[in-house]
């Protein structure tokens, strides 16, 4: 335990009664006293505050001073339109490999004179290394190790943040602004990982506790642990890197085509030019052999990650696999995601999941499972 | 006579039939239960076999047969409403009844004081 890293909020978590768990090398709150179910439902009805300071925050600065140079350089690593990203706007992206697999998923923001990138905790060293080795001729790649990151999520997140920074109400989904919160210069995006409206707030480390404390002091805000973070994102149909997407999963198999803009596809002005482009662009036309789908059960028994899926009740060979599964507190029913052959990916297709030796009927379901609360 | 196992089950003996559930400490660790799978009546289990499964939002946990025996009753009420286990783990949240092969081995299980020490309470 002693070699686990701690975020700026570690002693706050402990004082709030959190049960801590090791996650990506950090000692993080799994849940607080009220538990996963209540934390999840509170986030859906009011506002939840998540410490996500373990994630990697990176500044990518063009040596030329021209943001277009950084954007074009970044486009050699992601199949996403970075050059077309306006100042103060953010976009979902993923690093790909030569086989078209996903090395990590990330958020990219155009901050005017640099790109601001947020990557997964478990991948951050590799991502910095990847960006340094590919971009160093044109860019300075600077990990921002002196900044904390909080996510404030839920329909009342905007009210809670507006009490401290009223301008946040002017932002729409995927806008990014520098806001002064409790005297600290914060980088705030209107985005998140819960399927609800909300914000992610990057804070200078020396101000982290003041900002976190001021947000928690808002009546609608409760602290939320990683347990509810997982059930919230799964109901919202969002991928967890390492579970639902990985280095052997292409964006097309992962049903993430929406994140690849026209300009990077065949016939686009900046088509291809990223690792695995040939495979991924071909799959955009002809599909991938397998596809990520939502899975709903007929009974109350949850189907968990790694549960095998079968086409027929008595088949010997499995056709697919569950990659994430929880009991969805908002649906009061099990929800899962997994991969099936593309011919079986249509919503409504009946399959069977083997749980503790029994074949349970399940159905392919549309994602997300809930209505998204984004303020577009 | 109330006895406890290291796996956080409690056993209440009546003749040669043991009623089995999970302890309050276990329910606190597991959090809100959302699904309980109970064994079939008539199943013969050896000590340590999986007898039931209790699931929270995030995870499934096995409940083991505390001793050798045969399942002679299950609590269908908690199958329908798993939160009953959280509300009253030592009472109406019981899970199953086992007819024990050898009643004398119950003696060797922990009493309440020993269990409290086991969980550091």
XYZ file of C-alpha atoms in Angstrom:
497
model
C 0.000 0.000 0.000
C 2.757 2.426 0.902
C 3.969 2.778 -2.690
C 0.571 3.920 -3.975
C 0.437 7.519 -5.127
C -1.916 9.990 -3.484
C -3.844 12.865 -5.024
C -4.204 16.303 -3.390
C -7.525 15.129 -1.943
C -6.338 11.888 -0.313
C -6.752 12.956 3.320
C -10.090 14.574 2.456
C -11.327 11.224 1.081
C -10.210 9.454 4.231
C -11.815 12.077 6.483
C -15.081 11.692 4.534
C -15.109 7.980 5.374
C -14.107 6.708 1.934
C -13.227 3.085 1.396
C -9.995 3.335 -0.567
C -8.786 1.090 -3.375
C -5.718 0.821 -5.568
C -6.437 2.148 -9.053
C -3.787 2.766 -11.730
C -1.122 3.102 -9.056
C -3.128 5.551 -6.929
C -4.933 5.075 -3.621
C -8.407 6.245 -4.675
C -11.890 6.345 -3.109
C -14.013 3.384 -4.232
C -17.028 4.696 -2.341
C -17.955 6.913 0.579
C -20.212 6.087 3.529
C -23.493 6.309 1.600
C -22.394 3.624 -0.895
C -22.352 3.114 -4.661
C -26.131 2.952 -5.133
C -26.900 6.256 -3.376
C -23.849 7.990 -4.866
C -24.937 6.978 -8.351
C -28.522 8.144 -7.868
C -27.387 11.393 -6.240
C -25.259 12.193 -9.298
C -28.223 11.552 -11.605
C -30.567 13.769 -9.570
C -28.291 16.492 -8.111
C -24.491 16.773 -8.364
C -21.541 14.513 -7.608
C -17.918 15.516 -7.123
C -15.261 13.060 -8.349
C -11.525 13.268 -7.731
C -9.962 12.344 -11.072
C -6.558 13.852 -10.338
C -4.919 10.514 -11.168
C -5.621 11.178 -14.838
C -2.868 12.632 -17.015
C -3.027 16.300 -17.994
C -0.619 17.289 -20.732
C 0.139 20.529 -22.551
C 1.242 20.215 -26.202
C 2.818 23.500 -27.281
C 3.808 24.273 -30.879
C 7.442 25.441 -31.090
C 6.425 27.743 -33.957
C 3.829 29.442 -31.784
C 1.202 28.475 -34.369
C -1.488 26.178 -32.935
C -2.172 24.770 -36.412
C 1.272 23.139 -36.333
C 0.488 21.351 -33.056
C -2.929 20.301 -34.354
C -1.498 18.857 -37.565
C 1.217 17.060 -35.625
C -1.374 15.596 -33.246
C -3.388 14.360 -36.224
C -0.537 11.915 -36.995
C -1.520 10.067 -33.776
C -5.331 10.278 -33.762
C -7.989 9.753 -36.488
C -9.765 12.888 -35.337
C -10.168 16.412 -36.751
C -7.845 18.364 -34.458
C -7.023 21.134 -36.942
C -10.706 21.992 -37.209
C -11.112 22.303 -33.448
C -11.844 25.938 -32.601
C -10.237 27.778 -29.708
C -12.045 26.911 -26.475
C -13.490 23.674 -27.808
C -12.793 20.074 -26.804
C -13.143 16.773 -28.634
C -13.000 13.052 -27.841
C -10.131 11.181 -29.513
C -8.062 8.000 -29.333
C -4.470 7.089 -30.047
C -4.333 4.226 -32.551
C -1.652 1.657 -33.375
C -0.453 0.184 -36.673
C -3.072 -2.579 -36.500
C -5.865 -0.061 -36.005
C -6.217 -0.864 -32.292
C -6.813 1.767 -29.633
C -3.831 2.582 -27.395
C -5.804 5.004 -25.182
C -8.770 7.330 -25.396
C -8.427 10.990 -24.507
C -9.853 14.497 -24.654
C -8.143 17.185 -26.740
C -8.790 20.905 -26.216
C -7.672 23.807 -28.363
C -6.502 26.365 -25.769
C -5.523 28.970 -28.356
C -1.737 28.757 -28.088
C -1.493 25.059 -27.178
C -3.414 21.800 -27.040
C -4.560 20.629 -23.614
C -4.839 16.839 -23.462
C -6.374 14.624 -20.755
C -5.500 10.909 -20.844
C -6.222 7.841 -18.719
C -4.196 7.364 -15.541
C -2.979 3.869 -16.413
C -1.724 5.002 -19.829
C -0.300 8.417 -19.031
C 3.405 7.581 -19.079
C 3.055 5.677 -22.357
C 0.959 8.488 -23.843
C 3.516 11.158 -22.937
C 6.244 8.963 -24.414
C 4.160 8.427 -27.579
C 3.533 12.156 -28.000
C 7.173 13.044 -27.257
C 8.555 10.599 -29.774
C 6.104 11.593 -32.517
C 5.706 15.316 -31.901
C 8.994 16.578 -30.453
C 10.244 18.107 -33.716
C 7.332 20.506 -33.710
C 5.994 20.539 -30.170
C 6.909 20.670 -26.502
C 5.055 17.923 -24.646
C 4.670 18.957 -21.001
C 2.917 16.747 -18.422
C 1.108 19.050 -15.970
C 2.013 17.197 -12.788
C 1.197 20.237 -10.639
C -2.528 20.277 -11.382
C -5.411 18.412 -9.750
C -8.560 17.413 -11.662
C -12.121 17.284 -10.336
C -15.267 16.251 -12.170
C -18.545 17.828 -11.081
C -21.395 15.890 -12.676
C -25.164 15.932 -12.565
C -28.162 18.100 -13.485
C -27.372 20.513 -10.634
C -23.623 20.681 -11.324
C -24.124 23.945 -13.170
C -25.872 25.518 -10.159
C -23.113 24.404 -7.806
C -20.335 25.733 -10.025
C -22.229 28.932 -10.890
C -22.240 29.837 -7.189
C -18.436 30.081 -7.441
C -17.969 31.025 -11.113
C -21.192 32.461 -12.635
C -19.759 32.550 -16.178
C -19.896 28.762 -16.336
C -23.585 29.001 -17.266
C -22.570 30.524 -20.620
C -20.640 27.393 -21.592
C -22.157 24.604 -23.673
C -21.196 20.936 -23.970
C -17.489 20.560 -24.875
C -16.666 24.244 -24.337
C -13.487 24.928 -22.379
C -12.704 28.155 -20.543
C -10.325 29.492 -17.976
C -12.429 30.405 -14.930
C -11.380 31.933 -11.621
C -12.677 29.734 -8.805
C -11.815 30.721 -5.209
C -9.049 32.904 -6.618
C -7.484 30.034 -8.577
C -7.071 29.954 -12.356
C -8.898 26.793 -13.378
C -9.335 25.227 -16.799
C -12.963 24.179 -16.950
C -14.625 22.038 -19.610
C -18.336 21.312 -19.816
C -17.978 17.560 -20.206
C -17.606 14.401 -18.200
C -17.995 10.660 -17.937
C -21.401 10.173 -16.341
C -23.847 10.882 -19.156
C -25.042 13.939 -17.231
C -24.387 17.612 -17.722
C -21.326 18.669 -15.792
C -17.792 20.010 -15.724
C -14.226 18.850 -15.430
C -12.085 21.313 -13.515
C -8.284 21.408 -13.731
C -6.901 23.210 -10.683
C -3.372 24.327 -9.693
C -2.362 21.894 -6.962
C -1.894 24.606 -4.309
C -5.550 25.642 -4.746
C -7.021 22.163 -5.129
C -8.256 21.727 -1.571
C -9.836 25.190 -1.464
C -11.741 24.617 -4.704
C -12.731 21.052 -3.767
C -13.888 22.224 -0.339
C -15.926 25.098 -1.806
C -17.665 22.728 -4.227
C -18.386 20.165 -1.505
C -19.831 22.961 0.641
C -22.599 23.455 -1.952
C -25.719 21.791 -0.639
C -26.440 19.796 -3.807
C -22.916 18.314 -4.020
C -21.845 14.948 -2.562
C -18.483 13.194 -3.029
C -18.647 10.199 -5.389
C -16.210 7.290 -5.640
C -14.908 5.141 -8.475
C -17.658 2.539 -7.962
C -20.433 4.908 -8.972
C -18.209 6.475 -11.615
C -18.168 3.050 -13.298
C -21.913 2.384 -13.051
C -22.698 5.924 -14.277
C -20.463 5.677 -17.334
C -21.719 2.208 -18.202
C -25.372 3.302 -18.137
C -24.270 6.192 -20.389
C -22.707 3.695 -22.828
C -19.197 5.135 -22.387
C -16.134 2.919 -22.782
C -13.629 2.142 -20.047
C -10.163 1.814 -21.568
C -8.673 -1.589 -20.761
C -12.142 -3.164 -20.457
C -14.296 -2.119 -23.396
C -11.558 -0.883 -25.698
C -7.912 -1.900 -25.922
C -4.936 -2.220 -28.249
C -6.676 -5.041 -30.152
C -9.971 -3.208 -30.619
C -10.442 -0.902 -33.584
C -12.626 2.232 -33.371
C -15.082 0.617 -35.803
C -15.381 -2.568 -33.733
C -15.825 -0.319 -30.695
C -18.719 1.532 -32.415
C -16.799 4.800 -32.070
C -17.086 5.819 -35.746
C -18.846 9.030 -34.660
C -15.516 10.272 -33.283
C -13.817 10.078 -36.713
C -14.822 13.204 -38.634
C -15.325 13.228 -42.423
C -12.165 15.232 -43.051
C -10.040 12.274 -41.791
C -11.972 9.620 -43.741
C -11.512 8.473 -47.332
C -12.132 11.409 -49.651
C -11.577 13.933 -46.838
C -9.026 16.758 -47.134
C -6.811 15.197 -44.463
C -7.785 11.537 -44.907
C -5.643 8.978 -43.071
C -2.167 9.818 -41.857
C -2.605 8.192 -38.431
C -1.403 4.754 -37.247
C -3.532 1.929 -38.653
C -5.312 4.296 -41.071
C -5.645 1.730 -43.839
C -7.376 -0.815 -41.605
C -9.601 1.704 -39.853
C -10.659 3.538 -43.035
C -11.455 0.227 -44.760
C -13.534 -0.851 -41.775
C -15.464 2.437 -41.913
C -16.683 1.272 -45.342
C -17.090 -2.447 -44.813
C -17.475 -2.848 -41.039
C -15.414 -4.777 -38.520
C -15.851 -8.500 -37.837
C -17.160 -7.817 -34.336
C -18.916 -4.912 -32.693
C -19.420 -3.394 -29.262
C -23.055 -3.543 -28.185
C -25.181 -2.924 -25.125
C -26.556 -5.983 -23.355
C -29.721 -6.162 -21.271
C -30.752 -9.172 -19.239
C -34.250 -10.531 -18.778
C -33.820 -11.297 -15.082
C -32.178 -9.427 -12.218
C -28.896 -11.367 -12.285
C -26.079 -9.049 -13.440
C -23.742 -10.262 -16.184
C -20.204 -9.179 -15.314
C -17.056 -8.557 -17.360
C -15.680 -11.720 -19.033
C -19.051 -13.485 -19.093
C -19.153 -15.591 -22.285
C -21.969 -14.987 -24.785
C -23.586 -17.693 -26.942
C -25.800 -17.419 -30.004
C -28.065 -20.307 -28.938
C -28.820 -21.726 -25.520
C -26.967 -25.000 -26.052
C -24.076 -23.889 -28.296
C -20.645 -25.176 -27.308
C -18.614 -22.319 -28.747
C -19.056 -18.769 -27.492
C -19.642 -15.970 -30.020
C -18.880 -13.027 -27.795
C -17.860 -11.714 -24.420
C -19.081 -9.155 -21.911
C -16.476 -6.432 -21.267
C -18.267 -4.429 -18.528
C -21.313 -5.287 -16.470
C -23.001 -3.792 -13.419
C -26.410 -3.510 -11.864
C -27.566 -0.126 -13.159
C -28.951 1.846 -10.204
C -30.904 4.265 -12.422
C -32.478 1.449 -14.442
C -32.830 -0.865 -11.443
C -31.706 -3.611 -13.810
C -28.438 -5.155 -14.948
C -26.643 -3.348 -17.780
C -23.608 -4.521 -19.695
C -21.488 -3.961 -22.774
C -19.660 -6.517 -24.798
C -18.532 -7.676 -28.212
C -20.478 -9.885 -30.617
C -20.052 -10.804 -34.293
C -21.366 -7.880 -36.359
C -24.158 -10.051 -37.794
C -25.541 -10.361 -34.237
C -25.097 -6.683 -33.305
C -28.610 -5.508 -34.131
C -30.603 -4.251 -31.104
C -33.126 -6.860 -30.029
C -31.010 -9.859 -31.028
C -31.368 -12.589 -28.431
C -28.218 -14.203 -27.070
C -27.343 -16.270 -24.022
C -24.890 -15.365 -21.268
C -23.361 -18.051 -19.113
C -23.497 -17.020 -15.460
C -22.365 -19.553 -12.841
C -22.956 -22.445 -15.224
C -26.430 -21.328 -16.322
C -27.333 -19.951 -19.735
C -29.392 -16.803 -19.196
C -31.296 -15.117 -22.043
C -29.979 -11.613 -22.799
C -30.695 -9.088 -25.519
C -28.526 -6.809 -27.585
C -29.589 -3.291 -26.595
C -29.087 0.224 -27.916
C -26.514 2.379 -26.133
C -26.750 4.510 -24.085
C -29.129 2.936 -21.589
C -30.155 6.346 -20.238
C -31.066 9.666 -21.805
C -27.947 11.838 -21.893
C -28.119 15.167 -20.077
C -25.548 17.096 -22.146
C -26.219 20.830 -22.741
C -25.428 20.954 -26.448
C -26.704 -20.934 19.525
C -25.235 -18.333 17.141
C -21.916 -19.178 15.477
C -19.761 -17.473 12.861
C -17.311 -18.418 10.102
C -14.195 -16.594 8.932
C -16.050 -15.945 5.654
C -18.582 -13.768 7.508
C -21.485 -16.181 7.615
C -23.602 -16.752 10.701
C -25.160 -20.087 11.673
C -28.104 -20.589 13.989
C -28.661 -24.233 14.938
C -32.087 -25.737 15.640
C -31.842 -29.523 16.092
C -29.773 -30.654 13.114
C -30.895 -27.797 10.851
C -28.677 -24.719 10.561
C -30.078 -21.403 9.322
C -27.327 -19.510 7.477
C -26.932 -15.863 6.567
C -24.225 -13.242 6.192
C -23.123 -10.949 8.989
C -23.790 -7.246 9.353
C -20.073 -6.668 8.804
C -20.345 -8.535 5.481
C -23.315 -6.441 4.348
C -21.414 -3.259 5.238
C -18.483 -4.423 3.119
C -20.685 -5.482 0.197
C -22.927 -2.413 0.137
C -26.493 -2.411 -1.157
C -27.374 -5.863 -2.482
C -29.230 -5.967 -5.787
C -29.390 -9.701 -6.483
C -29.270 -12.879 -4.413
C -28.999 -16.313 -5.984
C -30.048 -19.106 -3.648
C -29.289 -22.836 -3.894
C -31.838 -25.432 -4.994
C -33.520 -27.353 -2.204
C -32.104 -30.849 -2.037
C -28.599 -29.844 -3.075
C -25.875 -31.575 -1.081
C -22.917 -29.349 -0.292
C -19.545 -29.875 1.315
C -18.049 -27.232 3.593
C -16.574 -24.483 1.414
C -18.761 -25.167 -1.646
C -20.518 -22.140 -3.109
C -24.034 -22.172 -1.672
C -25.354 -18.754 -2.695
C -24.222 -15.621 -4.491
C -24.893 -12.079 -3.332
C -24.350 -9.194 -5.721
C -23.925 -5.453 -5.297
C -23.880 -2.836 -8.062
C -20.206 -3.542 -8.726
C -19.467 -7.144 -7.778
C -20.665 -10.682 -7.130
C -19.583 -12.483 -3.950
C -20.004 -16.143 -3.096
C -21.536 -17.365 0.138
C -20.031 -20.713 1.131
C -21.565 -23.719 2.801
C -20.266 -23.319 6.376
C -20.387 -27.084 6.992
C -21.332 -30.303 5.167
C -25.041 -30.843 4.634
C -28.150 -30.697 2.485
C -30.154 -27.593 1.577
C -33.627 -27.977 3.080
C -34.929 -24.409 2.805
C -34.215 -21.066 1.109
C -35.429 -17.537 1.848
C -37.392 -16.693 -1.298
C -38.213 -13.259 0.154
C -34.597 -12.071 -0.223
C -34.507 -13.577 -3.708
C -37.300 -11.131 -4.556
C -36.061 -8.180 -2.492
C -32.302 -8.462 -1.883
C -32.276 -5.248 0.197
C -33.857 -7.346 2.974
C -30.365 -8.764 3.597
C -28.965 -5.257 4.189
C -31.872 -4.267 6.406
C -31.849 -7.260 8.755
C -28.923 -9.578 8.001
C -29.278 -11.684 11.166
C -33.065 -11.864 11.029
C -35.356 -11.764 8.029
C -32.323 -11.530 5.757
C -31.346 -15.182 6.303
C -30.344 -17.022 3.113
C -30.754 -20.802 3.431
C -31.269 -23.719 5.826
C -28.983 -26.766 5.836
C -29.558 -30.152 7.424
C -26.082 -30.826 8.776
C -24.306 -34.157 8.272
C -22.565 -33.779 11.623
C -24.015 -31.363 14.173
C -21.065 -31.698 16.561
C -18.719 -29.706 14.279
C -20.745 -26.526 14.875
C -19.068 -26.282 18.294
C -15.744 -25.564 16.615
C -17.000 -22.416 14.863
C -16.453 -18.957 16.348
C -18.839 -17.524 18.904
C -19.828 -13.864 18.714
C -16.928 -12.629 20.834
C -14.399 -14.536 18.715
C -15.984 -13.264 15.496
C -15.880 -9.671 16.716
C -12.200 -10.138 17.388
C -11.795 -11.662 13.913
C -13.200 -8.545 12.225
C -11.340 -6.222 14.575
C -14.507 -4.747 16.057
